[in-house]
CSV table of C-alpha atoms in Angstrom, one decimal:
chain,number,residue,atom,x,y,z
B,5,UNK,CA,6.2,-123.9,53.2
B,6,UNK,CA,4.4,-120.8,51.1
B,7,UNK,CA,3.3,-118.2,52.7
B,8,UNK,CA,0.2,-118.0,55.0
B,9,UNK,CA,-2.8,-115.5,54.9
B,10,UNK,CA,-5.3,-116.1,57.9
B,11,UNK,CA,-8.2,-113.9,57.7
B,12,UNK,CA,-10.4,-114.0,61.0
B,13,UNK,CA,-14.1,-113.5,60.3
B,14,UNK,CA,-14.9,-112.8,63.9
B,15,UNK,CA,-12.7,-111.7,66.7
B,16,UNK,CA,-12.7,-114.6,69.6
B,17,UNK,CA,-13.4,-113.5,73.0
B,18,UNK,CA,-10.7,-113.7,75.4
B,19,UNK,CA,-9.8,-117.1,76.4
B,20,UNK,CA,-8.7,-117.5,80.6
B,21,UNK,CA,-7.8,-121.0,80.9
B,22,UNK,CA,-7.0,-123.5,79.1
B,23,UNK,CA,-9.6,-125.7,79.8
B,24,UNK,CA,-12.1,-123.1,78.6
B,25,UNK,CA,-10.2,-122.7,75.1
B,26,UNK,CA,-12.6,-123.2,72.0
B,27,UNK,CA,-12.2,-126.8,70.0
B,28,UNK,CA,-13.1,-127.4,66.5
B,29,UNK,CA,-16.6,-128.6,65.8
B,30,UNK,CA,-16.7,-128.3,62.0
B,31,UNK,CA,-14.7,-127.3,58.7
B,32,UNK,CA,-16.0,-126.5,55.2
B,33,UNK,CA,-14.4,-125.9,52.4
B,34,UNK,CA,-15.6,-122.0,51.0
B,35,UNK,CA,-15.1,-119.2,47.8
B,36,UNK,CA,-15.3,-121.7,45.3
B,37,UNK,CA,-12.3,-120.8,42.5
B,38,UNK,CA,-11.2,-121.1,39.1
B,39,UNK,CA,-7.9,-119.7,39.4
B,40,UNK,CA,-5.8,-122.9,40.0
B,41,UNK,CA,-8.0,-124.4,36.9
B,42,UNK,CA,-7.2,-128.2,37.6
B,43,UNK,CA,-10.7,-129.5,37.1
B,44,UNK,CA,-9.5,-133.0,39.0
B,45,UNK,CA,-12.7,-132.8,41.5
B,46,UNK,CA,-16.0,-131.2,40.0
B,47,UNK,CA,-16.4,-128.1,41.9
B,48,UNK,CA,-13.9,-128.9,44.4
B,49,UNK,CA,-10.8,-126.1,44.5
B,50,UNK,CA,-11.7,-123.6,46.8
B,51,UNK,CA,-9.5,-120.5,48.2
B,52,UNK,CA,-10.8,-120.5,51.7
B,53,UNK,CA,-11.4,-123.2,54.6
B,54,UNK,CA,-14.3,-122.2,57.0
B,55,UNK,CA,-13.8,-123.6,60.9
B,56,UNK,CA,-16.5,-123.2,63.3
B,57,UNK,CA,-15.7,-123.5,66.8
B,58,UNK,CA,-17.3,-124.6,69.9
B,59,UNK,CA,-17.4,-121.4,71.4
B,60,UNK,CA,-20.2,-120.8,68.1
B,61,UNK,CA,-17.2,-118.5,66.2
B,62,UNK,CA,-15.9,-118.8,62.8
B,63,UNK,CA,-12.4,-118.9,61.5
B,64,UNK,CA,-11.6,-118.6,57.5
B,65,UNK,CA,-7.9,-119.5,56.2
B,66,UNK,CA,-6.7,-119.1,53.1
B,67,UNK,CA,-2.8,-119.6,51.1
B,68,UNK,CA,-1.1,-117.4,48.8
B,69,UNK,CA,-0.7,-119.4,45.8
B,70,UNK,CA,-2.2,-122.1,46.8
B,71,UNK,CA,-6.1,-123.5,46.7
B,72,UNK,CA,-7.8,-126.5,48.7
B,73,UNK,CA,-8.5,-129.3,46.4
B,74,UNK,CA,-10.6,-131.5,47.9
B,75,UNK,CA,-14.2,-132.8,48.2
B,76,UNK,CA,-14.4,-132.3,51.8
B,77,UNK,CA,-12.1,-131.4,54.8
B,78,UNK,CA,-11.8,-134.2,57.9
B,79,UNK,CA,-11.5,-133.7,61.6
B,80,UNK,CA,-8.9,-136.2,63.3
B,81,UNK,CA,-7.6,-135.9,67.0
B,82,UNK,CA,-4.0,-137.0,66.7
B,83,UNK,CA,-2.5,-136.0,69.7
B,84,UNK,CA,-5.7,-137.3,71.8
B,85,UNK,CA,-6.0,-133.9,73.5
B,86,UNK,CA,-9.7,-134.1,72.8
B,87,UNK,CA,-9.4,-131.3,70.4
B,88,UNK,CA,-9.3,-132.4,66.5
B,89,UNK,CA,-7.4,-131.4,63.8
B,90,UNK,CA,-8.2,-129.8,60.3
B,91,UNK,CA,-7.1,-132.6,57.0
B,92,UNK,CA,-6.8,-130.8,54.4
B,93,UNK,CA,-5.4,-131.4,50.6
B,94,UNK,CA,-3.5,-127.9,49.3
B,95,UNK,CA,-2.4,-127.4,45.8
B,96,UNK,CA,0.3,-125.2,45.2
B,97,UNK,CA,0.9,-123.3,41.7
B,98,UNK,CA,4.3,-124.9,41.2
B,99,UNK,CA,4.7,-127.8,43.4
B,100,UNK,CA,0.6,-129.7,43.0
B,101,UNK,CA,-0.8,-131.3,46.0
B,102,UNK,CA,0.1,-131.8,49.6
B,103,UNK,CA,-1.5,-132.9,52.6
B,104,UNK,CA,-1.7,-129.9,54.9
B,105,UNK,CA,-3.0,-130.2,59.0
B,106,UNK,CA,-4.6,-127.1,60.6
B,107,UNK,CA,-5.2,-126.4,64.4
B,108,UNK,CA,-6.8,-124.2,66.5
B,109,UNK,CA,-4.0,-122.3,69.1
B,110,UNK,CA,-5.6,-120.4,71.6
B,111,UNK,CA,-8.8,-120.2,69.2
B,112,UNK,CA,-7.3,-119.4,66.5
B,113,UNK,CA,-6.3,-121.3,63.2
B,114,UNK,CA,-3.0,-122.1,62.7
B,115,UNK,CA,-0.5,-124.4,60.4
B,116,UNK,CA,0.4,-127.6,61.1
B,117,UNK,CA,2.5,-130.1,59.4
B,118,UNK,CA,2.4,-131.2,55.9
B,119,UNK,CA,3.4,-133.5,53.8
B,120,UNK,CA,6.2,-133.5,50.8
B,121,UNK,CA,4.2,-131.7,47.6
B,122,UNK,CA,3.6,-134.0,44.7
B,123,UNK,CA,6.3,-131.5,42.8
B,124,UNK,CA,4.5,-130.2,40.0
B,125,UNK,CA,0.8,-128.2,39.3
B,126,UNK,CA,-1.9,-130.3,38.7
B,127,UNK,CA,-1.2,-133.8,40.4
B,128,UNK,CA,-3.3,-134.1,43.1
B,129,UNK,CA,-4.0,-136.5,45.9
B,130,UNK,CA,-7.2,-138.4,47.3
B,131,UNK,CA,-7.6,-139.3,50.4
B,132,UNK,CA,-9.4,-142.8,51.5
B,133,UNK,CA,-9.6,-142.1,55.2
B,134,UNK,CA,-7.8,-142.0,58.9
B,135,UNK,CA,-6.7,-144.9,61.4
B,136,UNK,CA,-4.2,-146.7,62.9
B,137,UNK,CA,-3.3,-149.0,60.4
B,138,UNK,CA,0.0,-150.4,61.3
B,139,UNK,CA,-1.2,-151.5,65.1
B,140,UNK,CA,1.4,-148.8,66.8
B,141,UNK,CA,-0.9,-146.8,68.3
B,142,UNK,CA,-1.1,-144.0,66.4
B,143,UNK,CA,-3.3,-143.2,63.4
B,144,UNK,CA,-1.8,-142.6,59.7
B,145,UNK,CA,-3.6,-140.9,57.0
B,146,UNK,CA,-4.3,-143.1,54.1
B,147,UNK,CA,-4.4,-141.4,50.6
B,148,UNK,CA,-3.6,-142.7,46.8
B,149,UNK,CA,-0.9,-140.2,45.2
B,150,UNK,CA,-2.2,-139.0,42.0
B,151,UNK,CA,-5.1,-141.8,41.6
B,152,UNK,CA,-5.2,-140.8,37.9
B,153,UNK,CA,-1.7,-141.3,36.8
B,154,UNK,CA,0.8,-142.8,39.5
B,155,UNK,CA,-2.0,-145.0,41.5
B,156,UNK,CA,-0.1,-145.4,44.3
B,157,UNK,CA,-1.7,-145.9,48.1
B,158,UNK,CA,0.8,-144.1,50.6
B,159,UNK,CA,0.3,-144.4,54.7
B,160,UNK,CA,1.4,-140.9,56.2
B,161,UNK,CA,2.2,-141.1,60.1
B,162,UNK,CA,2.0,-138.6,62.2
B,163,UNK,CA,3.9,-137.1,65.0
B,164,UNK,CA,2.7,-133.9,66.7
B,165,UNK,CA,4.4,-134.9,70.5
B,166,UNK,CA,7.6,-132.5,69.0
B,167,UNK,CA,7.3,-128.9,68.4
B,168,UNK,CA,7.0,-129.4,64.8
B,169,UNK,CA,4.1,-131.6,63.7
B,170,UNK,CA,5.8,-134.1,61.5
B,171,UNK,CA,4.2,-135.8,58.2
B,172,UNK,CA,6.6,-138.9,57.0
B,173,UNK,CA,5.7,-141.6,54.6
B,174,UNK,CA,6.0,-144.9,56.0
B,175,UNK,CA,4.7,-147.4,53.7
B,176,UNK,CA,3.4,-147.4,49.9
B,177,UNK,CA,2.0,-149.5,47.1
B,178,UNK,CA,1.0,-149.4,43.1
B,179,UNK,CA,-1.8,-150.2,41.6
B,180,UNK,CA,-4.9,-148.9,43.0
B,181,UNK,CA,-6.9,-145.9,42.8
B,182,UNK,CA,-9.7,-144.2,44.4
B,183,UNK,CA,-11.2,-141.5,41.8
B,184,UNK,CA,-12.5,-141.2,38.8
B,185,UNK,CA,-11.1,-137.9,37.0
B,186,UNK,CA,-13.7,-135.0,36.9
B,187,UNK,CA,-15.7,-137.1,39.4
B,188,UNK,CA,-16.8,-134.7,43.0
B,189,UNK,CA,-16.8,-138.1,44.7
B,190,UNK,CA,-13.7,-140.6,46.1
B,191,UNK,CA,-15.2,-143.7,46.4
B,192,UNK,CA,-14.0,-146.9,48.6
B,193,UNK,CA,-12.6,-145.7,52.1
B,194,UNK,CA,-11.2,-147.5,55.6
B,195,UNK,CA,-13.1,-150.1,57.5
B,196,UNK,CA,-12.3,-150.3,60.9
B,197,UNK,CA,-13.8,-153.1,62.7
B,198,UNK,CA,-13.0,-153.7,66.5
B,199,UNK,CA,-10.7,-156.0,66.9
B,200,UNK,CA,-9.5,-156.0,63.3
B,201,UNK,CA,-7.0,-153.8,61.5
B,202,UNK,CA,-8.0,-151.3,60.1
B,203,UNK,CA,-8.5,-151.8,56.0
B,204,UNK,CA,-8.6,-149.5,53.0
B,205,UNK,CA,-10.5,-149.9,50.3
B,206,UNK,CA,-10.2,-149.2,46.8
B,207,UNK,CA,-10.4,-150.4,42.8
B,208,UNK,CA,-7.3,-151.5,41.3
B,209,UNK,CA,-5.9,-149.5,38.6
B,210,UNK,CA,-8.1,-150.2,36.0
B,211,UNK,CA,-11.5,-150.3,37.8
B,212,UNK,CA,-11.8,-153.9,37.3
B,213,UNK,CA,-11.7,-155.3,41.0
B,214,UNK,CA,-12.7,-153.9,44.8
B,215,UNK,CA,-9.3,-154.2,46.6
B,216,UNK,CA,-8.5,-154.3,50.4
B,217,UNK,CA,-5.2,-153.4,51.7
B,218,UNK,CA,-3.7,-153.7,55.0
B,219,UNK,CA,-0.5,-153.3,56.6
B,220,UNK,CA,1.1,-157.1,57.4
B,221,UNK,CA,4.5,-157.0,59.0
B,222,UNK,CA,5.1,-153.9,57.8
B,223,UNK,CA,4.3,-154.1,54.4
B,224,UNK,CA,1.0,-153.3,52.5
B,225,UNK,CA,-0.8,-155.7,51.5
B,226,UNK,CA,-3.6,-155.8,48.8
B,227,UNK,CA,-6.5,-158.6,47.8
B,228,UNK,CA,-9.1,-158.3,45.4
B,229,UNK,CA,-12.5,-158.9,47.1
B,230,UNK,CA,-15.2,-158.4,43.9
B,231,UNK,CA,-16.0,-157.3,41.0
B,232,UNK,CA,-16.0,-153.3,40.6
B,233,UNK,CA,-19.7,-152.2,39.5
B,234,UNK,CA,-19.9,-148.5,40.6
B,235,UNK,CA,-19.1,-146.5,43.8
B,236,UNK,CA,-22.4,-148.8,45.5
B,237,UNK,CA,-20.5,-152.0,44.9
B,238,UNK,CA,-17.9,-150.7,48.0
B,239,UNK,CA,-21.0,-150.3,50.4
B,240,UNK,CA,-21.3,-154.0,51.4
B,241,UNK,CA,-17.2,-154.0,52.1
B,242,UNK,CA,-16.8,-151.0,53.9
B,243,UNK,CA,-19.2,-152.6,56.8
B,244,UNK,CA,-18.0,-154.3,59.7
B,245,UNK,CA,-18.8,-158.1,60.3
C-alpha cells in the first residue's frame, strides 16, 4: 500500500461518545490534475478527495503517487453501522488502478481496504455500481477491469468484520464493457428490484447489444436484452418492473 498523506482542512471538535461521532454525508472528488496524464475519463484524475461530515466539517485526502481516477466517488455502508464508506478508484504511477475504501475513525479520514492494482500505469477500472449480488447478505462492488482493453466484469466482496478490511475477487466474466475511452460518463449500472437479484448492466464488448448479468449458482451470467443506441438506450432497463 503507498504511502498516505491526509491533509485535514478543519480541525474536528472533540468527539465524547461514540454515539455523537461525525458520519459521512458527502465526498467529491477535488484539485483537478494533469500529472498522472491518463486521459481515460474527461476531466476525471484528481489529487484530492473532499468529505463533508455531519457535524458540517471537511476532510481532504490525498496519495503520494497516486491520483483518483474516477467520475465520481460513492458512499456504501458495508458494515451496517449506519455510517457509510468512501468508494473510490486510485491510480498508482507504477501499478494503474485499484479500488480503494475510505472511513471516517473518530472523525477523521482514514484507509481502508483495497483491492489488487491492475499492475501497470494507465489501465484503469469503471465501476457499474454496489449490491448484494450473490444473495449472501453482503454487498460486492461491481466494476469492469479495464473496460477499454481487458472488458472484464469482476464482483469484489467485502469483509470489514476483521481488523483489516478485506477486498477479494469472487467471481468474473469477459466480454462487456461499461465506458467509452475519453468519455466523463460510465453508462449502464445495477438494478435492484425487491425481490429480485440484483442485475448489472452493460454493452458487450463491441457496443453492439445492452447486457444483463447476474450471479446464478455462483457463476455470472450474461443476456443480451437490446440493441445498444447510446447511454439513453440503458434508461428503460435500469428501472424496476
Amino acid at each position: 500500500m503507498k504511502a498516505l498523506v491526509a491533509a485535514l482542512a478543519i480541525v474536528a471538535a472533540p468527539v465524547l461518545a461514540q454515539t455523537t461521532q461525525p458520519v459521512i454525508t458527502s465526498a467529491r472528488y477535488v484539485e483537478p490534475t494533469d500529472s498522472y496524464g491518463h486521459g481515460a475519463v474527461a476531466n476525471g484524475e484528481y489529487a484530492a478527495l473532499e468529505v463533508m461530515f455531519s457535524d458540517g466539517e471537511h476532510r481532504t485526502i490525498r496519495w503520494g503517487n497516486a491520483v483518483f481516477e474516477d467520475t465520481t466517488p460513492r458512499l456504501h455502508d458495508f458494515d451496517g453501522d449506519g455510517a457509510p464508506e468512501v468508494v473510490t478508484v486510485l491510480s498508482d504511477t507504477k501499478g494503474g488502478a485499484h479500488i480503494q475504501l475510505i472511513k471516517a475513525v473518530d472523525g477523521l479520514l482514514s484507509a481502508a481496504g483495497g483491492s489488487v492494482p491492475i499492475g501497470r500505469r494507465n489501465r484503469w477500472l469503471a465501476v457499474a455500481g454496489i449490491a448484494d449480488f450473490d444473495g449472501d447478505g453482503l454487498d460486492e462492488i461491481a466494476y469492469i477491469d479495464r473496460p477499454h482493453l481487458a472488458k472484464e466484469l469482476v464482483l469484489l466482496s467485502v469483509d470489514m468484520s476483521a481488523p483489516k478490511t478485506r477486498l477479494t475477487e469472487v467471481a468474473r466474466t469477459r466480454g462487456l464493457t461499461n465506458h467509452h475511452y475519453g468519455s466523463a460518463v460510465i453508462e449502464g449500472g445495477v438494478r435492484t428490484c425487491a425481490g429480485e437479484a440484483a442485475v448489472v448492466l452493460t454493452a458487450n464488448g463491441d457496443w453492439s447489444q445492452i447486457m444483463e448479468t447476474r450471479v446464478v449458482h455462483g457463476e455470472l451470467i450474461s443476456i443480451p436484452v437490446a440493441p445498444y443506441d447510446g447511454p439513453e438506450s440503458f434508461v428503460p432497463y435500469m428501472r424496476c418492473p
